[in-house]
Amino acid sequence: MDADRIRAHLDPIRHEFADPRSLVMPALKFAQTEKGHLTREDMAAVAEATGYSPSFIESVASFYDRLYTRPVGNRVVSVCVTLSCMLRGADEVWDALCEHEGVDHHHGGTSADGRITIQEAQCLGYCDKGACIQVDAEETKGPYTPEEAVKLVEELREAPTPAELWR
Amino acid sequence: MAEYAPVDLTVENQVEFELDGRRVAAPAGTMLADACYAHGVEIPIFCYEPRIGPPIGACRMCLVEVEGMRGLQTACSTPVAPDMVVRTTTDAVKEAQDGVLEVLLANHPLDCPVCDKGGECPLQDRTFKFGPGTSRYVEPKRHQPKPLNLSHRIALDRERCISCFRCVRFSQEVAQDGELTMQERGARSEITTFSGDPYRGRFSGNIIDVCPVGALTSIPYRFVSRPWDVQNTPSVCGLCPVGCNTELTVREGRTKRVTGRPEPNPAVEEGWLCDTGRWAYDASWSQARITAAVVREATGDRTATLEDAVDGAAALLRGRTAGILVGTAATVEEAGIAADLAGGALPGAVVARMGIPGGALAPLRALPGAQLGDVDDADLVVVAGGDPSAQQPVAELRLRKARRFGATVTGCGPRPHALEALGTFIRTAPGDLAAGVASLAEAIAAATRPVVMWDEADLAGEPAAAEALAAAIAANPAARQLELGAEVNGSGLRALGLPDAGAVLDAVRAGTVDALLLVHADPLDAPGRAAWDAALEGFAGPVIAIASHADATTERADLVLPALTMWEQEGTLVSMNGRVQRLRPGARGPEGAAAGWELLVALAHRLGVVPGYRTAAAAFRAVTAGRPAFAGITPEAAGVLGVPLAAPAQVAGASAPPPASGEGVPLVATRTVYGGAAARRSAALADTAAPAELRMAPDTAAAHWVNDGDRVVLRSSSGESGRLTVRVGDGLPEGVVFAPLGAPGSPTEGVLPADMAPVLVRVARVEAG
Amino acid sequence: MPILNSVYRHREAGRPLTELAAYREAGGYKALESVLGETDADDLQYAFVRSGLRGRGGAGFPMGRKASFLPKDSRLPKYVVCNADESEPGTFKDREIMEMNPFQLLEGLTLAGYAIGAVRGYIYIRGEYEHQARVLDAAVRAAREAGFLGKDLLRSGFDYDITVYRGAGAYICGEETALLESLEGKRGQPRLKPPFPAVAGLYGSPTLINNVETLTALPPIVTRGADWYAALGPEKSPGTKLFSISGHVVRPGNYEIVLGDTTLRELIFEHAGGLREGRRVKAVWVGGSSVPVIGEEHLDTPLDYESLQGIGTALGSGGCIVMDDSGCIVRACLRLASFYRHESCGKCSPCREGTSWFERILQRMVDGDGRMEDFELLESLFRRVSGKTLCPLADGAIAPIRSAIKLFRDDFIRVCQEGSPRPEPMLPASVG
Ligand SMILES: Cc1cc2nc3c(=O)[nH]c(=O)nc-3n(C[C@H](O)[C@H](O)[C@H](O)COP(=O)(O)O)c2cc1C
Ligand code: SF4
Ligand code: FES
């Protein structure tokens, strides 16, 4: 994403912050919407648009779980594996999804066709709906059985991404 | 490296508190870690580095017990308070120290025997002193890819990093280069640059000094030596006029490393060095190093022993009237002995110094002066002309620090430069610095503790601006001036009363001298080179050069006496702020070479006049005797941290340069220390060598019919330049062109007059880009 | 079913109040209207003090007292920051408030702003709550249009607006100073205290930070009176509290109880529908995952700050995680250890290195490679790390494990020798 677009996105909220550094996070989140993750060029553009060094921008981006400095699949499926969800079968859901997408059972990963990334999430705040799953950064739902979870990724695989829909 | 902030236990109104049962005192606001250290109690620290900035409390190594406070407190961030009761050796404290070291060592490799830091490593030392005996960590250690190069000069071994944040805070807060940051999170945190790009910075080497473990090491120093088979010697950097205090690490007679001083000089560099000062030492054994005397004869060059060469030099000089030219990096001793020759061994000799005449600067220099350290507590810092980052690098760090401490920074000048981002700067047209100065007068008058930094070269070229600036400073009794000098030992040579090079040049032209002795002087690579070229063209007398490296002048000389470099010899340099500081010999230098001052003494002997001194210290006393600037200053008094001159280093004569004549576009030249002359000789710095570029704005380029990438030469009334590559850039002022001094091959020097007075140049394209 | 004595209007009304009109109808913005221009800011602060309301984010610090720490004569602008980072495992009460009752939070945040003379309120919401953030965005717009936010609110001369700021996934940003760092656009790493946020918080300005639930309780305190609130529950723990209950219970969810009135047993067995057939309570983390774990013997403890402290645990965030006897305590501890290792920010050494080490040891135990000396080692590491870190995250990592080893030592010894087979989970299907 280019710096001008990021600037245009930030202009309406600039006045809300006494220090422009606060715009770094909104800028990063916005820049990520284009490709689903932040490329070197995206981070350089955020640096340009906000006036901080690219290294600083990358240091911020890399701190947060939901900012991706490495490529991810078209859809990101985050499986909550923290205690409450674990007690309600999160590990089974996780294993079923890793198996189904052919990714590493320890770290998750992106399916060979590049459409689905399976990743662990820490408590998503939907413990009452455990085992819960968040799709992209949008929506969390549950409870899922392993079979339902597999059905979900199959649907996601076919469905257009929000970005595709928007185009 | 300095780890604790110096604490002044003598100032009034100290806060009394109890330290391990003793009643002690420290100034209010002092952090416990510093206060304890001042009273002989070492609190172990890792993240705390008072020079970098306020404490961050990250490593948790400094925990102590403070009565009445819940839990242990970090001594690095707890200020002393009246009647505070502090305990540093209780079981709880010991357990905490043990605990922090245990977790830090859990994943730290046990490769001390092959680590460059081994033997001088705070982590190692503190583990011996405060740490656990054995490790209870049985898990496999975290592995990281093997050391990688953070730049051509710095290696990073991630496994050794203890995430103390010192290096990233140095980069972000002290150098403010924005390059190095901590990325990722938790145990995966790692220090890195943007996408792993090379670390580009002018001060990057300081991160090696501040790293408390062997995670950051100097590539040229890797595996070179161990702390127990080296000697460390405190010295001074002789590459620019700032005069940073350094520590030379020497092994087997060679300089293996230059670092900031463990006890930094707060008045000058505060322990920080620029990368040039840190890594240029390998110039000592570069290709261009002169390792043996050269005698140039009709049949060709031959090398000679030092004995024979000095005899030869004496023979060439005997009975002649010599012109003696002293280079700007020559020490006080060398310059002083050279001047002495005129009164004895070489009667009637004309002795002069290279560098800017600067007669017009007298009123400025007469005003109360500041040392760089004084910038810390200024409320206003004015930068008149110049480009400190390029010309006096470490001054940049002091300026940034002042800004961090809340000072207002402002200034004026003809060059766009890196420090302009720190405040409001007025861009002046070349030759019209006076206008900029006028607009600053009000701010100087209104400030409580202003420090006005002024650029020697720029103000020498514009006497009207110098006069106006002096008046503006004088109008505020609290204001102090700080000279941003152009030459390494300019102040020292002036303090000895040497006239400017014009005296020798005129004598050569007039034929009143018939021999030439050059002491670390290379007029053929310096501004005014065209004039010297012409003058030497028809000069029939012998030319004798005392020099450490081959240059245009040694090429021309009939006899070259190989001299030691600043890393190898004893001597005294006076910084741009008039600080008298001593070079101490670290390395031995090549077999066939000797210190410049020794060569001069030997020459005097051969010429039959035996000087009354045989050591550098005695020479210093002798040659400075009767010089008011040096009154009361002895080598002993200068000590390790140096002392300011007793009186400003003034020169006689009001030799105001003539205004720029001829036709063409004004040239603004900047001396580049980073990437300049030193980079040319040092393999470690080779990649930093600043290209010989002529920069200009688009319309200016159009007006001169040149494009980006064209190769051009400049012509002025003073001469012709070497080839420069045109760089067209936005953000540059129109109607002026910019070029570096000290670029490899010294191309720009050719168009400048010896006094660095403003010039107009014509731009001629010789090759399309 | 409407709830008696509810502090939250959507619960009282028994339906979501995401439209301004609906919220108004349910009594919304009466508090602000009654205060603006009528009540002195100091009096309002005093009402908060008298209500006895304690912070619901975890530490339970009295809200009114905290507001009173802000300097009155500061030349810097002041801010209120609402901590909506809700990332404590087992906690999802703020989520309910934000998605069902956003206006009451806005009203509470505005009241707090008025009480301290703030110029702006920020809601720092965890990045994963995108849906809730959108609900808040819409509510802020609606409130602004209706004149409840913006310039000269209700013609009282008070200017105040609210910004919803999204985090991007980091538990540590719930810690107040890390939150401020994050809100300032940096890595969310805690700051040294002092200075406390009340003195130097957001952008170095005096800042009041409170949890969503805390701020949302303010409007009823104004309309019904501080005394009404103070009279609910025990003297030192007045008011109602939302408990999030999850894990091995039949009806996981949020339940609002009057503090001190309900026991843990009632919460689990009456409100949350109890356990599966034939199962017994094994372990309960009653106030989120950062509190010491308790066992069956403590089920009859009343839920309030003091009583829970009395049995060696804490009310914390009210995120109550229940594990029945099908679960393995060592596995549960390992899972929490992984959580804290993942979330440690890496700034201070004991936490960064310690949390990794804890996880490694527990992993070995679960794999059946535990050694007897590991118990001593863990206890010694806990002693060396706890209370010595920059922020309390590491303490939160230690409390549940340390207490579990004490309480369930036999299970640990068995697992060390035999390892821990993965237990049968409580799948949704079996809940019915
Ligand atoms: C590691 C850590 C995580 C925290 N997470 C949260 C959180 O998610 N939400 C919250 O309101 N408070 C959280 N807190 C507590 C806050 O630091 C702070 O005490 C609270 O926001 C104050 O609000 P209150 O007084 O209304 O409870 C956390 C504290 C720590 C140490
Ligand atoms: S590399 Fe050295 S200075 Fe930098 S964080 Fe690691 S230990 Fe500290
Ligand atoms: S030196 Fe005090 S915490 Fe690091």
CSV table of N, CA and C in Angstrom, one decimal, chain A residues 66-141:
chain,number,residue,atom,x,y,z
A,66,ARG,N,-1.7,-9.9,15.9
A,66,ARG,CA,-2.6,-9.7,14.8
A,66,ARG,C,-2.0,-8.8,13.7
A,67,LEU,N,-0.8,-8.5,13.8
A,67,LEU,CA,-0.1,-7.8,12.7
A,67,LEU,C,0.9,-8.8,12.2
A,68,TYR,N,0.8,-9.1,10.9
A,68,TYR,CA,1.6,-10.2,10.3
A,68,TYR,C,2.7,-9.6,9.5
A,69,THR,N,4.0,-9.9,9.9
A,69,THR,CA,5.1,-9.4,9.1
A,69,THR,C,5.6,-10.5,8.2
A,70,ARG,N,4.9,-11.7,8.2
A,70,ARG,CA,5.2,-12.7,7.2
A,70,ARG,C,3.9,-13.1,6.5
A,71,PRO,N,4.0,-13.6,5.3
A,71,PRO,CA,2.8,-13.9,4.5
A,71,PRO,C,1.9,-14.8,5.2
A,72,VAL,N,0.6,-14.6,5.0
A,72,VAL,CA,-0.4,-15.6,5.5
A,72,VAL,C,-1.3,-16.0,4.4
A,73,GLY,N,-2.1,-17.0,4.6
A,73,GLY,CA,-3.1,-17.4,3.6
A,73,GLY,C,-4.2,-16.4,3.4
A,74,ASN,N,-5.0,-16.7,2.4
A,74,ASN,CA,-6.1,-15.8,2.1
A,74,ASN,C,-7.1,-15.6,3.3
A,75,ARG,N,-7.3,-16.7,4.0
A,75,ARG,CA,-8.1,-16.6,5.2
A,75,ARG,C,-7.2,-17.1,6.4
A,76,VAL,N,-7.4,-16.4,7.5
A,76,VAL,CA,-6.6,-16.8,8.7
A,76,VAL,C,-7.6,-17.4,9.7
A,77,VAL,N,-7.4,-18.6,10.0
A,77,VAL,CA,-8.2,-19.3,11.0
A,77,VAL,C,-7.5,-19.4,12.3
A,78,SER,N,-7.9,-18.7,13.3
A,78,SER,CA,-7.2,-18.7,14.6
A,78,SER,C,-8.0,-19.6,15.6
A,79,VAL,N,-7.4,-20.6,16.1
A,79,VAL,CA,-8.1,-21.5,17.0
A,79,VAL,C,-7.6,-21.2,18.4
A,80,CYS,N,-8.6,-20.9,19.2
A,80,CYS,CA,-8.2,-20.6,20.6
A,80,CYS,C,-7.8,-21.9,21.3
A,81,VAL,N,-6.6,-21.9,21.9
A,81,VAL,CA,-6.1,-23.1,22.6
A,81,VAL,C,-5.9,-22.9,24.0
A,82,THR,N,-6.4,-21.8,24.6
A,82,THR,CA,-6.1,-21.5,26.0
A,82,THR,C,-7.0,-22.4,26.8
A,83,LEU,N,-6.8,-22.3,28.1
A,83,LEU,CA,-7.4,-23.3,29.1
A,83,LEU,C,-8.9,-23.6,28.9
A,84,SER,N,-9.7,-22.6,28.9
A,84,SER,CA,-11.1,-22.8,28.8
A,84,SER,C,-11.5,-23.6,27.6
A,85,CYS,N,-10.9,-23.1,26.4
A,85,CYS,CA,-11.3,-23.8,25.2
A,85,CYS,C,-10.7,-25.2,25.1
A,86,MET,N,-9.5,-25.3,25.7
A,86,MET,CA,-8.9,-26.6,25.8
A,86,MET,C,-9.8,-27.6,26.5
A,87,LEU,N,-10.4,-27.2,27.6
A,87,LEU,CA,-11.2,-28.0,28.3
A,87,LEU,C,-12.5,-28.4,27.5
A,88,ARG,N,-12.7,-27.7,26.5
A,88,ARG,CA,-13.9,-28.0,25.6
A,88,ARG,C,-13.5,-28.4,24.2
A,89,GLY,N,-12.3,-29.0,24.1
A,89,GLY,CA,-12.0,-29.7,22.9
A,89,GLY,C,-11.2,-28.9,21.9
A,90,ALA,N,-10.5,-27.8,22.3
A,90,ALA,CA,-9.8,-27.0,21.3
A,90,ALA,C,-8.7,-27.8,20.7
A,91,ASP,N,-8.0,-28.7,21.5
A,91,ASP,CA,-6.9,-29.5,20.9
A,91,ASP,C,-7.4,-30.4,19.8
A,92,GLU,N,-8.6,-31.0,20.0
A,92,GLU,CA,-9.1,-31.8,18.9
A,92,GLU,C,-9.4,-31.0,17.7
A,93,VAL,N,-10.0,-29.9,17.9
A,93,VAL,CA,-10.3,-29.0,16.7
A,93,VAL,C,-9.0,-28.6,16.0
A,94,TRP,N,-8.0,-28.3,16.8
A,94,TRP,CA,-6.7,-27.9,16.2
A,94,TRP,C,-6.1,-29.0,15.4
A,95,ASP,N,-6.1,-30.2,16.0
A,95,ASP,CA,-5.5,-31.3,15.3
A,95,ASP,C,-6.2,-31.6,14.0
A,96,ALA,N,-7.6,-31.5,14.1
A,96,ALA,CA,-8.4,-31.8,12.9
A,96,ALA,C,-8.1,-30.8,11.8
A,97,LEU,N,-7.9,-29.6,12.2
A,97,LEU,CA,-7.7,-28.6,11.1
A,97,LEU,C,-6.3,-28.7,10.6
A,98,CYS,N,-5.3,-29.0,11.4
A,98,CYS,CA,-3.9,-29.1,10.9
A,98,CYS,C,-3.8,-30.3,10.0
A,99,GLU,N,-4.5,-31.4,10.4
A,99,GLU,CA,-4.5,-32.6,9.6
A,99,GLU,C,-5.1,-32.3,8.2
A,100,HIS,N,-6.3,-31.6,8.3
A,100,HIS,CA,-7.0,-31.4,7.1
A,100,HIS,C,-6.3,-30.4,6.1
A,101,GLU,N,-5.6,-29.5,6.7
A,101,GLU,CA,-4.9,-28.5,5.8
A,101,GLU,C,-3.4,-29.0,5.6
A,102,GLY,N,-3.0,-30.1,6.2
A,102,GLY,CA,-1.7,-30.6,5.9
A,102,GLY,C,-0.6,-29.6,6.5
A,103,VAL,N,-0.9,-29.0,7.6
A,103,VAL,CA,0.2,-28.1,8.2
A,103,VAL,C,0.7,-28.7,9.5
A,104,ASP,N,1.8,-28.2,9.9
A,104,ASP,CA,2.5,-28.6,11.1
A,104,ASP,C,1.7,-28.6,12.3
A,105,HIS,N,1.6,-29.7,13.1
A,105,HIS,CA,0.7,-29.8,14.2
A,105,HIS,C,1.2,-28.9,15.4
A,106,HIS,N,2.5,-28.6,15.4
A,106,HIS,CA,3.0,-27.8,16.5
A,106,HIS,C,2.8,-26.3,16.2
A,107,HIS,N,3.1,-25.9,15.0
A,107,HIS,CA,3.1,-24.4,14.8
A,107,HIS,C,1.9,-24.0,13.9
A,108,GLY,N,1.2,-24.9,13.3
A,108,GLY,CA,0.2,-24.5,12.3
A,108,GLY,C,0.9,-24.1,11.1
A,109,GLY,N,0.2,-23.3,10.2
A,109,GLY,CA,0.9,-22.9,9.0
A,109,GLY,C,-0.2,-22.6,7.9
A,110,THR,N,0.3,-22.4,6.7
A,110,THR,CA,-0.5,-22.1,5.6
A,110,THR,C,-0.7,-23.3,4.7
A,111,SER,N,-1.9,-23.6,4.2
A,111,SER,CA,-2.1,-24.8,3.4
A,111,SER,C,-1.4,-24.6,2.0
A,112,ALA,N,-1.1,-25.7,1.4
A,112,ALA,CA,-0.3,-25.7,0.2
A,112,ALA,C,-0.9,-24.8,-0.9
A,113,ASP,N,-2.2,-24.8,-0.9
A,113,ASP,CA,-2.9,-23.9,-2.0
A,113,ASP,C,-2.9,-22.4,-1.6
A,114,GLY,N,-2.3,-22.1,-0.4
A,114,GLY,CA,-2.2,-20.7,0.0
A,114,GLY,C,-3.5,-20.1,0.5
A,115,ARG,N,-4.6,-20.9,0.6
A,115,ARG,CA,-5.8,-20.2,0.9
A,115,ARG,C,-6.1,-20.1,2.4
A,116,ILE,N,-5.6,-21.1,3.1
A,116,ILE,CA,-5.9,-21.1,4.6
A,116,ILE,C,-4.7,-21.1,5.5
A,117,THR,N,-4.7,-20.2,6.4
A,117,THR,CA,-3.6,-20.3,7.4
A,117,THR,C,-4.3,-20.7,8.7
A,118,ILE,N,-3.7,-21.8,9.3
A,118,ILE,CA,-4.2,-22.2,10.6
A,118,ILE,C,-3.2,-21.7,11.7
A,119,GLN,N,-3.7,-21.0,12.7
A,119,GLN,CA,-2.8,-20.6,13.7
A,119,GLN,C,-3.4,-20.7,15.1
A,120,GLU,N,-2.6,-20.8,16.1
A,120,GLU,CA,-3.0,-20.9,17.4
A,120,GLU,C,-3.4,-19.5,17.9
A,121,ALA,N,-4.4,-19.3,18.7
A,121,ALA,CA,-4.7,-18.1,19.3
A,121,ALA,C,-4.7,-18.2,20.8
A,122,GLN,N,-4.3,-17.2,21.5
A,122,GLN,CA,-4.5,-17.2,22.9
A,122,GLN,C,-5.9,-16.7,23.2
A,123,CYS,N,-6.4,-16.9,24.4
A,123,CYS,CA,-7.8,-16.6,24.8
A,123,CYS,C,-8.4,-15.5,24.0
A,124,LEU,N,-9.5,-15.8,23.2
A,124,LEU,CA,-10.1,-14.8,22.4
A,124,LEU,C,-11.3,-14.1,23.1
A,125,GLY,N,-11.5,-14.5,24.3
A,125,GLY,CA,-12.6,-13.8,25.0
A,125,GLY,C,-14.0,-14.4,24.7
A,126,TYR,N,-13.9,-15.6,24.1
A,126,TYR,CA,-15.2,-16.3,23.8
A,126,TYR,C,-15.2,-17.7,24.5
A,127,CYS,N,-14.7,-17.7,25.7
A,127,CYS,CA,-14.6,-18.9,26.5
A,127,CYS,C,-16.0,-19.6,26.7
A,128,ASP,N,-17.0,-18.8,26.7
A,128,ASP,CA,-18.4,-19.4,26.9
A,128,ASP,C,-18.7,-20.1,25.6
A,129,LYS,N,-18.0,-19.8,24.5
A,129,LYS,CA,-18.4,-20.5,23.2
A,129,LYS,C,-17.2,-21.4,22.8
A,130,GLY,N,-16.5,-21.9,23.8
A,130,GLY,CA,-15.4,-22.8,23.5
A,130,GLY,C,-15.9,-24.1,23.0
A,131,ALA,N,-15.1,-24.8,22.1
A,131,ALA,CA,-13.9,-24.3,21.4
A,131,ALA,C,-14.3,-23.3,20.3
A,132,CYS,N,-13.6,-22.1,20.5
A,132,CYS,CA,-14.0,-21.1,19.5
A,132,CYS,C,-12.9,-20.8,18.5
A,133,ILE,N,-13.4,-20.2,17.4
A,133,ILE,CA,-12.5,-20.0,16.3
A,133,ILE,C,-12.7,-18.6,15.8
A,134,GLN,N,-11.6,-17.9,15.5
A,134,GLN,CA,-11.8,-16.6,14.9
A,134,GLN,C,-11.3,-16.6,13.4
A,135,VAL,N,-12.1,-16.0,12.6
A,135,VAL,CA,-11.7,-16.0,11.2
A,135,VAL,C,-11.3,-14.6,10.8
A,136,ASP,N,-10.1,-14.6,10.2
A,136,ASP,CA,-9.5,-13.3,9.9
A,136,ASP,C,-9.4,-12.5,11.2
A,137,ALA,N,-9.5,-11.2,11.1
A,137,ALA,CA,-9.6,-10.4,12.3
A,137,ALA,C,-11.0,-10.0,12.6
A,138,GLU,N,-12.0,-10.7,12.1
A,138,GLU,CA,-13.3,-10.2,12.0
A,138,GLU,C,-14.2,-10.8,13.1
A,139,GLU,N,-14.4,-12.1,13.0
A,139,GLU,CA,-15.5,-12.7,13.7
A,139,GLU,C,-15.1,-13.9,14.5
A,140,THR,N,-15.5,-14.0,15.7
A,140,THR,CA,-15.2,-15.2,16.5
A,140,THR,C,-16.5,-16.0,16.7
A,141,LYS,N,-16.5,-17.3,16.6
A,141,LYS,CA,-17.7,-18.1,16.7
A,141,LYS,C,-17.3,-19.4,17.5
